[in-house]
Amino acid sequence: MSLGYANNRVWLLLKPDVWIWPKFVWQHAKNFLDNRKANWYNDKYDRLFSAWIDILWDHAGKNVEVTMSPVTGVAGFANPVFGFSTQIGFAMKRGRT
């Protein structure tokens, strides 16, 4: 997860990955990881992220502005409000809404 800045907007960038722990086991899992990640394309990321958005934001819908804050019902600088759109970048590039 990281933040990016493009088109005068801040973007939350998410990159799904497979984690192997403990680290020394990674060398034994290399073929598994290569096969698992070989066909991760944008359309699969799109479906994955869309599903998580649906789950986390109670089926808010596509291209909807959602806001959230750490504490419900408390206003002020100690309880910031975060806003974002449920439309992911892949959908925007393809002109989907």
Tab-separated table of N, CA, C and O in Angstrom:
chain	number	residue	atom	x	y	z
A	1	MET	N	0.847	-1.152	0.000
A	1	MET	CA	0.000	0.000	0.000
A	1	MET	C	0.904	1.229	0.000
A	1	MET	O	1.881	1.288	0.733
A	2	SER	N	0.561	2.191	-0.857
A	2	SER	CA	1.319	3.431	-0.884
A	2	SER	C	0.421	4.542	-1.403
A	2	SER	O	-0.690	4.297	-1.874
A	3	LEU	N	0.900	5.769	-1.291
A	3	LEU	CA	0.183	6.920	-1.812
A	3	LEU	C	0.865	7.402	-3.082
A	3	LEU	O	2.093	7.396	-3.180
A	4	GLY	N	0.084	7.838	-4.042
A	4	GLY	CA	0.616	8.390	-5.275
A	4	GLY	C	-0.095	9.691	-5.584
A	4	GLY	O	-1.190	9.954	-5.092
A	5	TYR	N	0.521	10.525	-6.403
A	5	TYR	CA	-0.081	11.797	-6.775
A	5	TYR	C	-0.068	11.911	-8.291
A	5	TYR	O	0.986	11.833	-8.924
A	6	ALA	N	-1.244	12.052	-8.903
A	6	ALA	CA	-1.360	12.212	-10.350
A	6	ALA	C	-2.652	12.966	-10.653
A	6	ALA	O	-3.648	12.819	-9.935
A	7	ASN	N	-2.637	13.761	-11.696
A	7	ASN	CA	-3.823	14.526	-12.117
A	7	ASN	C	-4.400	15.368	-10.984
A	7	ASN	O	-5.607	15.413	-10.784
A	8	ASN	N	-3.508	15.996	-10.214
A	8	ASN	CA	-3.903	16.864	-9.098
A	8	ASN	C	-4.733	16.157	-8.036
A	8	ASN	O	-5.567	16.757	-7.383
A	9	ARG	N	-4.526	14.843	-7.882
A	9	ARG	CA	-5.234	14.066	-6.865
A	9	ARG	C	-4.269	13.128	-6.168
A	9	ARG	O	-3.280	12.706	-6.742
A	10	VAL	N	-4.583	12.798	-4.933
A	10	VAL	CA	-3.819	11.808	-4.189
A	10	VAL	C	-4.527	10.470	-4.362
A	10	VAL	O	-5.746	10.370	-4.231
A	11	TRP	N	-3.753	9.425	-4.673
A	11	TRP	CA	-4.306	8.098	-4.921
A	11	TRP	C	-3.753	7.110	-3.909
A	11	TRP	O	-2.563	7.137	-3.590
A	12	LEU	N	-4.606	6.236	-3.410
A	12	LEU	CA	-4.174	5.123	-2.578
A	12	LEU	C	-3.875	3.973	-3.527
A	12	LEU	O	-4.743	3.536	-4.270
A	13	LEU	N	-2.649	3.511	-3.530
A	13	LEU	CA	-2.221	2.454	-4.438
A	13	LEU	C	-2.112	1.143	-3.668
A	13	LEU	O	-1.396	1.060	-2.673
A	14	LEU	N	-2.827	0.154	-4.112
A	14	LEU	CA	-2.824	-1.158	-3.471
A	14	LEU	C	-2.287	-2.182	-4.453
A	14	LEU	O	-2.696	-2.219	-5.603
A	15	LYS	N	-1.386	-3.021	-4.000
A	15	LYS	CA	-0.824	-4.066	-4.845
A	15	LYS	C	-0.934	-5.387	-4.092
A	15	LYS	O	-0.199	-5.633	-3.144
A	16	PRO	N	-1.859	-6.248	-4.519
A	16	PRO	CA	-1.984	-7.544	-3.841
A	16	PRO	C	-0.707	-8.369	-4.001
A	16	PRO	O	-0.026	-8.278	-5.022
A	17	ASP	N	-0.409	-9.154	-3.007
A	17	ASP	CA	0.783	-9.986	-3.060
A	17	ASP	C	0.547	-11.249	-2.246
A	17	ASP	O	-0.409	-11.336	-1.485
A	18	VAL	N	1.407	-12.199	-2.408
A	18	VAL	CA	1.374	-13.432	-1.631
A	18	VAL	C	2.561	-13.379	-0.676
A	18	VAL	O	3.687	-13.168	-1.112
A	19	TRP	N	2.306	-13.536	0.607
A	19	TRP	CA	3.367	-13.483	1.606
A	19	TRP	C	3.702	-14.901	2.056
A	19	TRP	O	2.820	-15.688	2.368
A	20	ILE	N	4.984	-15.186	2.102
A	20	ILE	CA	5.473	-16.476	2.593
A	20	ILE	C	6.314	-16.205	3.838
A	20	ILE	O	7.230	-15.391	3.809
A	21	TRP	N	5.972	-16.898	4.920
A	21	TRP	CA	6.729	-16.733	6.158
A	21	TRP	C	6.895	-18.090	6.805
A	21	TRP	O	5.960	-18.880	6.770
A	22	PRO	N	8.018	-18.406	7.332
A	22	PRO	CA	9.229	-17.608	7.505
A	22	PRO	C	9.966	-17.409	6.181
A	22	PRO	O	9.760	-18.129	5.217
A	23	LYS	N	10.799	-16.410	6.176
A	23	LYS	CA	11.475	-15.954	4.957
A	23	LYS	C	12.273	-17.072	4.271
A	23	LYS	O	12.287	-17.153	3.053
A	24	PHE	N	12.911	-17.935	5.021
A	24	PHE	CA	13.750	-18.975	4.400
A	24	PHE	C	12.926	-19.972	3.578
A	24	PHE	O	13.452	-20.651	2.707
A	25	VAL	N	11.626	-20.061	3.811
A	25	VAL	CA	10.776	-20.977	3.069
A	25	VAL	C	10.496	-20.444	1.658
A	25	VAL	O	10.130	-21.193	0.768
A	26	TRP	N	10.710	-19.146	1.456
A	26	TRP	CA	10.422	-18.517	0.165
A	26	TRP	C	11.102	-19.246	-0.987
A	26	TRP	O	10.509	-19.460	-2.031
A	27	GLN	N	12.361	-19.651	-0.788
A	27	GLN	CA	13.079	-20.324	-1.878
A	27	GLN	C	12.394	-21.628	-2.291
A	27	GLN	O	12.432	-22.020	-3.447
A	28	HIS	N	11.712	-22.290	-1.358
A	28	HIS	CA	10.991	-23.523	-1.672
A	28	HIS	C	9.640	-23.237	-2.346
A	28	HIS	O	9.080	-24.113	-2.987
A	29	ALA	N	9.143	-22.024	-2.164
A	29	ALA	CA	7.835	-21.656	-2.709
A	29	ALA	C	7.948	-20.856	-4.006
A	29	ALA	O	6.940	-20.420	-4.546
A	30	LYS	N	9.152	-20.673	-4.524
A	30	LYS	CA	9.356	-19.826	-5.709
A	30	LYS	C	8.506	-20.278	-6.896
A	30	LYS	O	7.848	-19.455	-7.530
A	31	ASN	N	8.487	-21.566	-7.214
A	31	ASN	CA	7.683	-22.046	-8.337
A	31	ASN	C	6.191	-21.802	-8.098
A	31	ASN	O	5.463	-21.418	-9.021
A	32	PHE	N	5.745	-22.036	-6.874
A	32	PHE	CA	4.347	-21.770	-6.534
A	32	PHE	C	4.011	-20.306	-6.774
A	32	PHE	O	2.995	-19.983	-7.394
A	33	LEU	N	4.865	-19.405	-6.285
A	33	LEU	CA	4.620	-17.972	-6.451
A	33	LEU	C	4.623	-17.569	-7.919
A	33	LEU	O	3.773	-16.790	-8.356
A	34	ASP	N	5.574	-18.075	-8.680
A	34	ASP	CA	5.637	-17.751	-10.104
A	34	ASP	C	4.354	-18.179	-10.813
A	34	ASP	O	3.798	-17.423	-11.614
A	35	ASN	N	3.883	-19.381	-10.524
A	35	ASN	CA	2.640	-19.865	-11.138
A	35	ASN	C	1.427	-19.083	-10.652
A	35	ASN	O	0.513	-18.795	-11.423
A	36	ARG	N	1.412	-18.764	-9.381
A	36	ARG	CA	0.266	-18.063	-8.790
A	36	ARG	C	0.120	-16.653	-9.355
A	36	ARG	O	-0.980	-16.180	-9.593
A	37	LYS	N	1.233	-15.954	-9.572
A	37	LYS	CA	1.203	-14.567	-10.022
A	37	LYS	C	1.257	-14.425	-11.544
A	37	LYS	O	1.103	-13.326	-12.056
A	38	ALA	N	1.449	-15.500	-12.266
A	38	ALA	CA	1.663	-15.431	-13.715
A	38	ALA	C	0.496	-14.802	-14.460
A	38	ALA	O	0.693	-14.138	-15.464
A	39	ASN	N	-0.709	-14.991	-13.990
A	39	ASN	CA	-1.852	-14.463	-14.732
A	39	ASN	C	-2.635	-13.407	-13.959
A	39	ASN	O	-3.838	-13.303	-14.102
A	40	TRP	N	-1.955	-12.624	-13.128
A	40	TRP	CA	-2.608	-11.526	-12.425
A	40	TRP	C	-2.630	-10.323	-13.356
A	40	TRP	O	-1.633	-9.632	-13.530
A	41	TYR	N	-3.764	-10.072	-13.945
A	41	TYR	CA	-3.913	-8.945	-14.858
A	41	TYR	C	-4.879	-7.933	-14.257
A	41	TYR	O	-5.529	-8.189	-13.246
A	42	ASN	N	-4.993	-6.796	-14.909
A	42	ASN	CA	-5.828	-5.719	-14.379
A	42	ASN	C	-7.268	-6.138	-14.127
A	42	ASN	O	-7.874	-5.720	-13.150
A	43	ASP	N	-7.850	-6.946	-15.007
A	43	ASP	CA	-9.246	-7.328	-14.804
A	43	ASP	C	-9.424	-8.151	-13.530
A	43	ASP	O	-10.431	-8.029	-12.831
A	44	LYS	N	-8.430	-8.963	-13.179
A	44	LYS	CA	-8.511	-9.733	-11.925
A	44	LYS	C	-8.354	-8.816	-10.720
A	44	LYS	O	-9.053	-8.959	-9.715
A	45	TYR	N	-7.429	-7.837	-10.800
A	45	TYR	CA	-7.296	-6.846	-9.730
A	45	TYR	C	-8.598	-6.073	-9.578
A	45	TYR	O	-9.057	-5.791	-8.476
A	46	ASP	N	-9.195	-5.709	-10.694
A	46	ASP	CA	-10.446	-4.955	-10.675
A	46	ASP	C	-11.523	-5.717	-9.909
A	46	ASP	O	-12.193	-5.167	-9.040
A	47	ARG	N	-11.695	-6.986	-10.212
A	47	ARG	CA	-12.713	-7.791	-9.526
A	47	ARG	C	-12.382	-7.952	-8.039
A	47	ARG	O	-13.260	-7.883	-7.183
A	48	LEU	N	-11.104	-8.156	-7.727
A	48	LEU	CA	-10.677	-8.313	-6.335
A	48	LEU	C	-10.944	-7.048	-5.530
A	48	LEU	O	-11.558	-7.088	-4.459
A	49	PHE	N	-10.496	-5.899	-6.050
A	49	PHE	CA	-10.701	-4.642	-5.322
A	49	PHE	C	-12.167	-4.267	-5.233
A	49	PHE	O	-12.631	-3.774	-4.213
A	50	SER	N	-12.915	-4.500	-6.299
A	50	SER	CA	-14.352	-4.198	-6.270
A	50	SER	C	-15.051	-5.026	-5.194
A	50	SER	O	-15.932	-4.528	-4.489
A	51	ALA	N	-14.656	-6.278	-5.052
A	51	ALA	CA	-15.250	-7.129	-4.017
A	51	ALA	C	-14.923	-6.598	-2.624
A	51	ALA	O	-15.803	-6.535	-1.749
A	52	TRP	N	-13.675	-6.203	-2.387
A	52	TRP	CA	-13.297	-5.661	-1.077
A	52	TRP	C	-14.025	-4.355	-0.789
A	52	TRP	O	-14.466	-4.112	0.339
A	53	ILE	N	-14.171	-3.499	-1.784
A	53	ILE	CA	-14.908	-2.242	-1.592
A	53	ILE	C	-16.342	-2.548	-1.193
A	53	ILE	O	-16.892	-1.926	-0.285
A	54	ASP	N	-16.953	-3.511	-1.867
A	54	ASP	CA	-18.322	-3.924	-1.527
A	54	ASP	C	-18.425	-4.402	-0.084
A	54	ASP	O	-19.351	-4.053	0.636
A	55	ILE	N	-17.482	-5.216	0.335
A	55	ILE	CA	-17.501	-5.768	1.694
A	55	ILE	C	-17.259	-4.679	2.732
A	55	ILE	O	-17.995	-4.550	3.706
A	56	LEU	N	-16.236	-3.869	2.535
A	56	LEU	CA	-15.837	-2.893	3.549
A	56	LEU	C	-16.768	-1.697	3.658
A	56	LEU	O	-16.905	-1.103	4.730
A	57	TRP	N	-17.411	-1.321	2.561
A	57	TRP	CA	-18.259	-0.139	2.594
A	57	TRP	C	-19.711	-0.462	2.299
A	57	TRP	O	-20.430	0.297	1.680
A	58	ASP	N	-20.148	-1.623	2.773
A	58	ASP	CA	-21.560	-1.997	2.807
A	58	ASP	C	-22.273	-1.766	1.479
A	58	ASP	O	-23.311	-1.131	1.419
A	59	HIS	N	-21.682	-2.286	0.405
A	59	HIS	CA	-22.291	-2.214	-0.924
A	59	HIS	C	-22.648	-0.776	-1.312
A	59	HIS	O	-23.761	-0.498	-1.747
A	60	ALA	N	-21.692	0.125	-1.142
A	60	ALA	CA	-21.916	1.549	-1.419
A	60	ALA	C	-22.267	1.796	-2.879
A	60	ALA	O	-22.939	2.757	-3.213
A	61	GLY	N	-21.808	0.943	-3.783
A	61	GLY	CA	-22.070	1.126	-5.200
A	61	GLY	C	-20.824	1.577	-5.940
A	61	GLY	O	-19.789	1.843	-5.344
A	62	LYS	N	-20.924	1.670	-7.248
A	62	LYS	CA	-19.788	2.077	-8.080
A	62	LYS	C	-19.763	3.595	-8.220
A	62	LYS	O	-20.803	4.237	-8.325
A	63	ASN	N	-18.548	4.142	-8.242
A	63	ASN	CA	-18.323	5.573	-8.443
A	63	ASN	C	-19.123	6.422	-7.466
A	63	ASN	O	-19.802	7.373	-7.843
A	64	VAL	N	-19.053	6.071	-6.196
A	64	VAL	CA	-19.738	6.791	-5.132
A	64	VAL	C	-18.675	7.386	-4.213
A	64	VAL	O	-17.678	6.744	-3.912
A	65	GLU	N	-18.869	8.618	-3.783
A	65	GLU	CA	-17.965	9.225	-2.813
A	65	GLU	C	-18.330	8.719	-1.423
A	65	GLU	O	-19.483	8.804	-1.004
A	66	VAL	N	-17.351	8.164	-0.717
A	66	VAL	CA	-17.557	7.605	0.618
A	66	VAL	C	-16.676	8.367	1.597
A	66	VAL	O	-15.546	8.718	1.273
A	67	THR	N	-17.190	8.650	2.772
A	67	THR	CA	-16.386	9.283	3.814
A	67	THR	C	-16.368	8.389	5.040
A	67	THR	O	-17.303	7.621	5.290
A	68	MET	N	-15.296	8.503	5.797
A	68	MET	CA	-15.180	7.736	7.032
A	68	MET	C	-14.292	8.497	8.001
A	68	MET	O	-13.476	9.332	7.591
A	69	SER	N	-14.456	8.227	9.285
A	69	SER	CA	-13.610	8.829	10.310
A	69	SER	C	-13.392	7.796	11.415
A	69	SER	O	-14.180	6.862	11.561
A	70	PRO	N	-12.321	7.967	12.187
A	70	PRO	CA	-12.015	6.978	13.231
A	70	PRO	C	-13.111	6.854	14.298
A	70	PRO	O	-13.403	5.770	14.765
A	71	VAL	N	-13.742	7.982	14.671
A	71	VAL	CA	-14.741	7.967	15.731
A	71	VAL	C	-16.048	8.544	15.184
A	71	VAL	O	-16.065	9.639	14.642
A	72	THR	N	-17.126	7.816	15.318
A	72	THR	CA	-18.429	8.268	14.833
A	72	THR	C	-19.013	9.328	15.761
A	72	THR	O	-18.979	9.179	16.983
A	73	GLY	N	-19.545	10.394	15.171
A	73	GLY	CA	-20.247	11.413	15.949
A	73	GLY	C	-19.368	12.450	16.615
A	73	GLY	O	-19.880	13.288	17.347
A	74	VAL	N	-18.075	12.423	16.398
A	74	VAL	CA	-17.173	13.402	17.001
A	74	VAL	C	-16.566	14.230	15.878
A	74	VAL	O	-16.004	13.694	14.929
A	75	ALA	N	-16.695	15.553	15.971
A	75	ALA	CA	-16.159	16.443	14.942
A	75	ALA	C	-14.927	17.163	15.472
A	75	ALA	O	-14.731	17.278	16.679
A	76	GLY	N	-14.093	17.630	14.562
A	76	GLY	CA	-12.923	18.415	14.960
A	76	GLY	C	-11.633	17.823	14.439
A	76	GLY	O	-11.608	16.743	13.837
A	77	PHE	N	-10.548	18.558	14.701
A	77	PHE	CA	-9.246	18.170	14.154
A	77	PHE	C	-8.730	16.853	14.737
A	77	PHE	O	-7.901	16.179	14.130
A	78	ALA	N	-9.197	16.443	15.895
A	78	ALA	CA	-8.743	15.196	16.509
A	78	ALA	C	-9.404	13.970	15.882
A	78	ALA	O	-9.006	12.845	16.156
A	79	ASN	N	-10.409	14.182	15.048
A	79	ASN	CA	-11.117	13.089	14.397
A	79	ASN	C	-11.264	13.425	12.904
A	79	ASN	O	-12.328	13.844	12.460
A	80	PRO	N	-10.199	13.245	12.127
A	80	PRO	CA	-10.250	13.632	10.714
A	80	PRO	C	-11.238	12.784	9.918
A	80	PRO	O	-11.518	11.646	10.270
A	81	VAL	N	-11.742	13.369	8.856
A	81	VAL	CA	-12.661	12.676	7.955
A	81	VAL	C	-11.919	12.401	6.649
A	81	VAL	O	-11.298	13.300	6.079
A	82	PHE	N	-11.958	11.153	6.206
A	82	PHE	CA	-11.309	10.748	4.966
A	82	PHE	C	-12.386	10.471	3.927
A	82	PHE	O	-13.389	9.835	4.228
A	83	GLY	N	-12.160	10.944	2.720
A	83	GLY	CA	-13.113	10.706	1.657
A	83	GLY	C	-12.432	10.071	0.463
A	83	GLY	O	-11.256	10.325	0.202
A	84	PHE	N	-13.152	9.221	-0.241
A	84	PHE	CA	-12.613	8.591	-1.434
A	84	PHE	C	-13.765	8.105	-2.302
A	84	PHE	O	-14.911	8.044	-1.873
A	85	SER	N	-13.432	7.755	-3.517
A	85	SER	CA	-14.410	7.227	-4.455
A	85	SER	C	-14.286	5.704	-4.494
A	85	SER	O	-13.201	5.165	-4.367
A	86	THR	N	-15.397	5.024	-4.702
A	86	THR	CA	-15.369	3.565	-4.803
A	86	THR	C	-14.986	3.106	-6.207
A	86	THR	O	-14.882	1.911	-6.454
A	87	GLN	N	-14.787	4.045	-7.119
A	87	GLN	CA	-14.361	3.677	-8.471
A	87	GLN	C	-12.855	3.507	-8.469
A	87	GLN	O	-12.120	4.377	-8.029
A	88	ILE	N	-12.368	2.364	-8.940
A	88	ILE	CA	-10.935	2.117	-8.957
A	88	ILE	C	-10.336	2.623	-10.264
A	88	ILE	O	-11.046	2.857	-11.243
A	89	GLY	N	-9.026	2.794	-10.284
A	89	GLY	CA	-8.328	3.338	-11.444
A	89	GLY	C	-8.519	2.522	-12.712
A	89	GLY	O	-8.613	3.069	-13.798
A	90	PHE	N	-8.587	1.212	-12.616
A	90	PHE	CA	-8.755	0.365	-13.779
A	90	PHE	C	-10.075	0.676	-14.483
A	90	PHE	O	-10.157	0.790	-15.682
A	91	ALA	N	-11.139	0.861	-13.692
A	91	ALA	CA	-12.443	1.191	-14.251
A	91	ALA	C	-12.413	2.558	-14.920
A	91	ALA	O	-13.029	2.778	-15.951
A	92	MET	N	-11.679	3.500	-14.336
A	92	MET	CA	-11.607	4.847	-14.902
A	92	MET	C	-10.886	4.831	-16.252
A	92	MET	O	-11.287	5.512	-17.176
A	93	LYS	N	-9.832	4.047	-16.375
A	93	LYS	CA	-9.087	3.990	-17.621
A	93	LYS	C	-9.918	3.398	-18.754
A	93	LYS	O	-9.765	3.761	-19.891
A	94	ARG	N	-10.793	2.484	-18.423
A	94	ARG	CA	-11.614	1.833	-19.447
A	94	ARG	C	-12.910	2.580	-19.698
A	94	ARG	O	-13.727	2.154	-20.499
A	95	GLY	N	-13.139	3.691	-18.967
A	95	GLY	CA	-14.342	4.474	-19.171
A	95	GLY	C	-15.586	3.870	-18.548
A	95	GLY	O	-16.690	4.230	-18.888
A	96	ARG	N	-15.390	2.941	-17.614
A	96	ARG	CA	-16.532	2.310	-16.946
A	96	ARG	C	-16.918	3.111	-15.733
A	96	ARG	O	-16.104	3.768	-15.107
A	97	THR	N	-18.169	3.037	-15.351
A	97	THR	CA	-18.635	3.677	-14.123
A	97	THR	C	-19.429	2.702	-13.308
A	97	THR	O	-19.773	1.656	-13.728
